[in-house]
Coordinates of C-alpha atoms in Angstrom, one line a residue:
Chain D
D1 CA -1.2 -15.7 -6.9
Q2 CA 0.9 -13.0 -7.2
Q3 CA -1.3 -10.9 -9.6
V4 CA 1.1 -7.8 -9.5
K5 CA 4.8 -8.5 -10.2
Q6 CA 7.8 -6.6 -10.1
N7 CA 10.7 -8.9 -11.4
S8 CA 13.5 -6.7 -10.3
P9 CA 14.4 -6.9 -6.9
S10 CA 16.8 -4.1 -7.2
L11 CA 18.1 -1.2 -9.5
S12 CA 21.4 0.6 -9.5
V13 CA 21.7 3.8 -11.6
Q14 CA 24.0 6.7 -11.5
E15 CA 22.5 10.4 -10.7
G16 CA 21.5 12.2 -13.6
R17 CA 20.6 8.9 -15.7
I18 CA 17.1 7.7 -16.3
S19 CA 15.8 5.0 -13.9
I20 CA 13.1 2.4 -15.3
L21 CA 10.9 0.4 -13.0
N22 CA 9.1 -2.7 -14.5
C23 CA 6.1 -3.9 -13.2
D24 CA 3.6 -6.7 -14.6
Y25 CA 0.0 -7.7 -13.8
T26 CA -2.1 -10.7 -14.6
N27 CA -5.8 -9.7 -13.6
S28 CA -7.4 -8.3 -16.7
M29 CA -10.0 -6.4 -14.6
F30 CA -7.3 -4.2 -13.2
D31 CA -8.0 -0.7 -14.5
Y32 CA -6.2 2.0 -12.3
F33 CA -2.7 1.4 -11.4
L34 CA -0.3 3.5 -9.1
W35 CA 3.1 4.0 -8.0
Y36 CA 4.2 4.0 -4.4
K37 CA 7.7 5.2 -3.1
K38 CA 8.6 3.8 0.4
Y39 CA 11.7 4.9 2.8
P40 CA 12.5 2.6 5.7
A41 CA 10.4 2.9 8.4
E42 CA 7.9 5.2 7.2
G43 CA 4.7 4.3 5.2
P44 CA 4.3 4.5 1.2
T45 CA 4.0 7.5 -0.3
F46 CA 2.1 8.3 -3.3
L47 CA 4.1 9.2 -6.8
I48 CA 1.7 8.7 -9.6
S49 CA -1.1 6.9 -11.2
I50 CA -2.8 5.8 -14.4
S51 CA -6.1 4.8 -15.8
S52 CA -6.4 2.2 -18.3
I53 CA -8.0 4.6 -20.6
K54 CA -4.3 6.2 -20.7
D55 CA -1.2 4.8 -21.8
K56 CA 0.9 7.6 -20.6
N57 CA 0.8 10.1 -17.6
E58 CA 3.6 12.6 -16.8
D59 CA 4.1 14.1 -13.4
G60 CA 7.3 16.4 -13.3
R61 CA 10.2 13.8 -13.4
F62 CA 7.8 11.0 -13.5
T63 CA 6.5 9.3 -16.1
V64 CA 4.0 6.3 -16.2
F65 CA 3.6 4.0 -19.2
L66 CA 0.5 1.4 -19.5
N67 CA 0.6 -1.3 -22.3
K68 CA -2.5 -2.9 -21.9
S69 CA -2.0 -5.8 -24.2
A70 CA 1.0 -6.8 -22.5
K71 CA -0.3 -6.1 -19.0
H72 CA 2.7 -4.2 -18.5
L73 CA 3.5 -0.7 -17.0
S74 CA 6.8 0.8 -15.9
L75 CA 7.6 4.0 -14.0
H76 CA 10.3 6.2 -15.6
I77 CA 12.3 8.7 -13.6
V78 CA 14.4 11.3 -15.5
P79 CA 17.0 12.6 -14.1
S80 CA 17.5 10.5 -11.2
Q81 CA 18.6 11.9 -8.1
P82 CA 20.4 10.2 -4.8
G83 CA 16.9 11.4 -2.9
D84 CA 15.0 9.0 -5.3
S85 CA 17.1 6.1 -3.5
A86 CA 13.8 4.2 -1.9
V87 CA 12.0 1.1 -2.6
Y88 CA 9.2 1.5 -5.0
F89 CA 5.9 -0.5 -5.6
C90 CA 3.6 -0.9 -8.2
A91 CA -0.1 -1.1 -7.3
A92 CA -3.3 -2.1 -9.1
S93 CA -7.3 -1.8 -8.5
A94 CA -10.4 -2.6 -10.1
L95 CA -12.2 0.2 -10.0
A96 CA -15.3 -1.5 -12.1
G97 CA -15.2 -4.5 -10.3
G98 CA -18.1 -4.0 -7.8
T99 CA -17.2 -4.6 -4.6
S100 CA -13.5 -4.7 -4.9
Y101 CA -13.0 -1.2 -6.0
G102 CA -11.6 -0.6 -2.6
K103 CA -8.7 -3.1 -2.4
L104 CA -5.2 -2.1 -3.9
T105 CA -2.9 -5.2 -4.9
F106 CA 0.8 -4.7 -4.5
G107 CA 3.9 -6.1 -6.3
Q108 CA 6.8 -6.9 -4.0
G109 CA 8.9 -4.0 -4.6
T110 CA 12.0 -2.4 -6.4
I111 CA 15.0 -1.1 -4.5
L112 CA 16.1 2.1 -6.5
T113 CA 19.8 3.1 -5.4
V114 CA 20.9 6.5 -7.1
H115 CA 24.6 6.9 -7.2
P116 CA 26.2 10.4 -6.8
Chain V
N1 CA -2.1 19.2 7.9
A2 CA -2.3 15.7 9.8
G3 CA -1.7 13.2 7.8
V4 CA -2.7 9.6 8.4
M5 CA -1.9 8.8 12.0
Q6 CA -0.9 5.2 13.4
N7 CA -0.3 4.4 17.2
P8 CA 1.8 3.0 18.5
R9 CA 4.5 3.4 15.9
H10 CA 6.1 -0.1 17.8
L11 CA 4.3 -2.9 19.5
V12 CA 5.9 -5.9 21.6
R13 CA 3.7 -8.7 22.9
R14 CA 4.3 -12.3 23.9
R15 CA 2.3 -15.0 22.4
G16 CA -1.1 -15.5 23.3
Q17 CA -1.5 -11.6 24.1
E18 CA -3.7 -9.0 22.2
A19 CA -2.4 -6.9 20.2
R20 CA -4.4 -3.1 19.2
L21 CA -3.6 -1.0 16.5
R22 CA -4.8 2.5 16.1
C23 CA -5.5 4.3 12.8
S24 CA -7.0 8.0 12.4
P25 CA -7.4 9.1 9.1
M26 CA -6.8 12.0 7.4
K27 CA -9.4 15.0 7.7
G28 CA -12.2 14.5 5.5
H29 CA -11.5 10.9 4.8
S30 CA -14.1 8.4 5.5
H31 CA -12.5 5.4 4.1
V32 CA -9.8 3.4 5.9
Y33 CA -8.2 0.3 4.9
W34 CA -5.4 -2.1 6.4
Y35 CA -2.7 -3.7 5.1
R36 CA 0.2 -6.1 6.2
Q37 CA 3.6 -6.3 5.1
L38 CA 5.6 -9.4 6.1
P39 CA 9.7 -9.2 5.6
E40 CA 10.9 -9.2 2.2
E41 CA 7.2 -8.6 0.8
G42 CA 4.9 -6.4 -0.7
L43 CA 1.8 -4.9 1.1
K44 CA -1.1 -7.3 1.4
F45 CA -4.8 -6.0 1.6
M46 CA -6.6 -7.1 5.0
V47 CA -9.3 -4.9 5.1
Y48 CA -11.6 -2.0 3.7
L49 CA -14.1 0.1 6.1
Q50 CA -16.3 2.9 6.0
K51 CA -17.6 4.4 9.0
E52 CA -19.6 1.9 11.1
N53 CA -19.3 -0.6 8.3
I54 CA -16.9 -3.1 7.1
I55 CA -17.0 -3.1 3.2
D56 CA -14.4 -5.8 2.4
E57 CA -12.7 -8.2 4.4
S58 CA -11.4 -10.7 1.9
G59 CA -7.9 -10.4 3.1
M60 CA -8.3 -11.0 7.0
P61 CA -7.6 -14.4 8.6
K62 CA -10.6 -16.0 9.5
E63 CA -9.6 -16.2 13.2
R64 CA -8.1 -13.9 15.6
F65 CA -8.0 -10.9 13.3
S66 CA -10.9 -8.2 13.6
A67 CA -11.5 -4.6 12.7
E68 CA -13.6 -1.9 13.0
F69 CA -14.1 2.1 12.3
P70 CA -16.7 3.5 14.8
K71 CA -18.5 6.6 14.2
E72 CA -16.2 8.5 16.7
G73 CA -12.7 7.7 17.2
P74 CA -9.9 5.9 15.3
S75 CA -10.3 2.7 13.3
I76 CA -8.8 -0.5 15.3
L77 CA -7.2 -3.5 14.0
R78 CA -7.3 -6.2 16.9
I79 CA -5.4 -9.3 16.9
Q80 CA -6.2 -11.8 19.5
Q81 CA -3.9 -14.5 21.2
V82 CA -0.8 -13.4 19.0
V83 CA 1.6 -15.8 17.7
R84 CA 4.7 -15.0 16.2
G85 CA 3.8 -15.2 12.4
D86 CA 1.6 -12.2 13.3
S87 CA 4.9 -10.1 13.6
A88 CA 5.0 -7.8 10.8
A89 CA 4.3 -4.2 9.8
Y90 CA 0.8 -3.2 9.7
F91 CA 0.1 -0.3 7.4
C92 CA -3.2 1.9 7.2
A93 CA -4.4 3.9 4.7
S94 CA -7.2 6.4 3.9
S95 CA -9.2 8.0 1.0
P96 CA -11.7 11.0 0.8
L97 CA -15.3 10.1 0.5
G98 CA -15.8 10.6 -3.6
S99 CA -12.7 10.0 -4.7
L100 CA -13.2 6.1 -5.2
A101 CA -12.7 6.9 -9.5
K102 CA -9.2 7.4 -8.5
N103 CA -8.7 5.4 -5.2
I104 CA -5.6 7.5 -4.2
Q105 CA -5.1 5.9 -1.0
Y106 CA -2.8 7.8 1.7
F107 CA -0.9 5.7 3.9
G108 CA 0.4 6.0 7.6
A109 CA 3.8 5.1 8.8
G110 CA 2.8 1.7 10.1
T111 CA 3.2 -0.2 13.3
R112 CA 5.4 -2.4 13.6
L113 CA 4.3 -5.7 15.6
S114 CA 7.0 -8.1 17.2
V115 CA 5.7 -11.3 18.9
L116 CA 8.3 -12.7 21.1

């Protein structure tokens, strides 16, 4: 029962170009979405989030887009840099769901490689 | 500027032994979450605790696993009679009181448990 899916295990991009990472979800109760970045042997680091009342949130080189009707979100990184090479996880939570508000449901992750 | 601190970073146990994983949340944070990551998978929610209370343990295996977050001291994830299938990376996250509307969780570096 994979409620959050990242269908691309890996993505390779040239430095300076745009990286687009995709995420789909099935649970219509999810109303808050986050992207985390993870380097090997480290914990996930929070990048950017978006509430279901918005369809876009931007922070520097990172922009997250949310399409509620399609249950799809994407993370755009532009311009991509070699230091962005990491595993990116999409996560979702149901803030209005009563007792489940503390729980994040993660996708499987996408390995991003940015080539110089 | 201490983040979420987990120890030990690496833990090796033989089958049947007990494993104790510790997590000190960020200063000012009173909500703690434990996640487990198996190889090639995303993080899976295990348990959500506040001081002296278990709020949501829906992701915890029914047997051998327990968690606590005492009034004083770190949160402890305890695994009794470990088996090889318990080998994984265990991550702790914390969030500050009152931030549930955004539910940004900050992660520690994890404890990598290896069961021989």
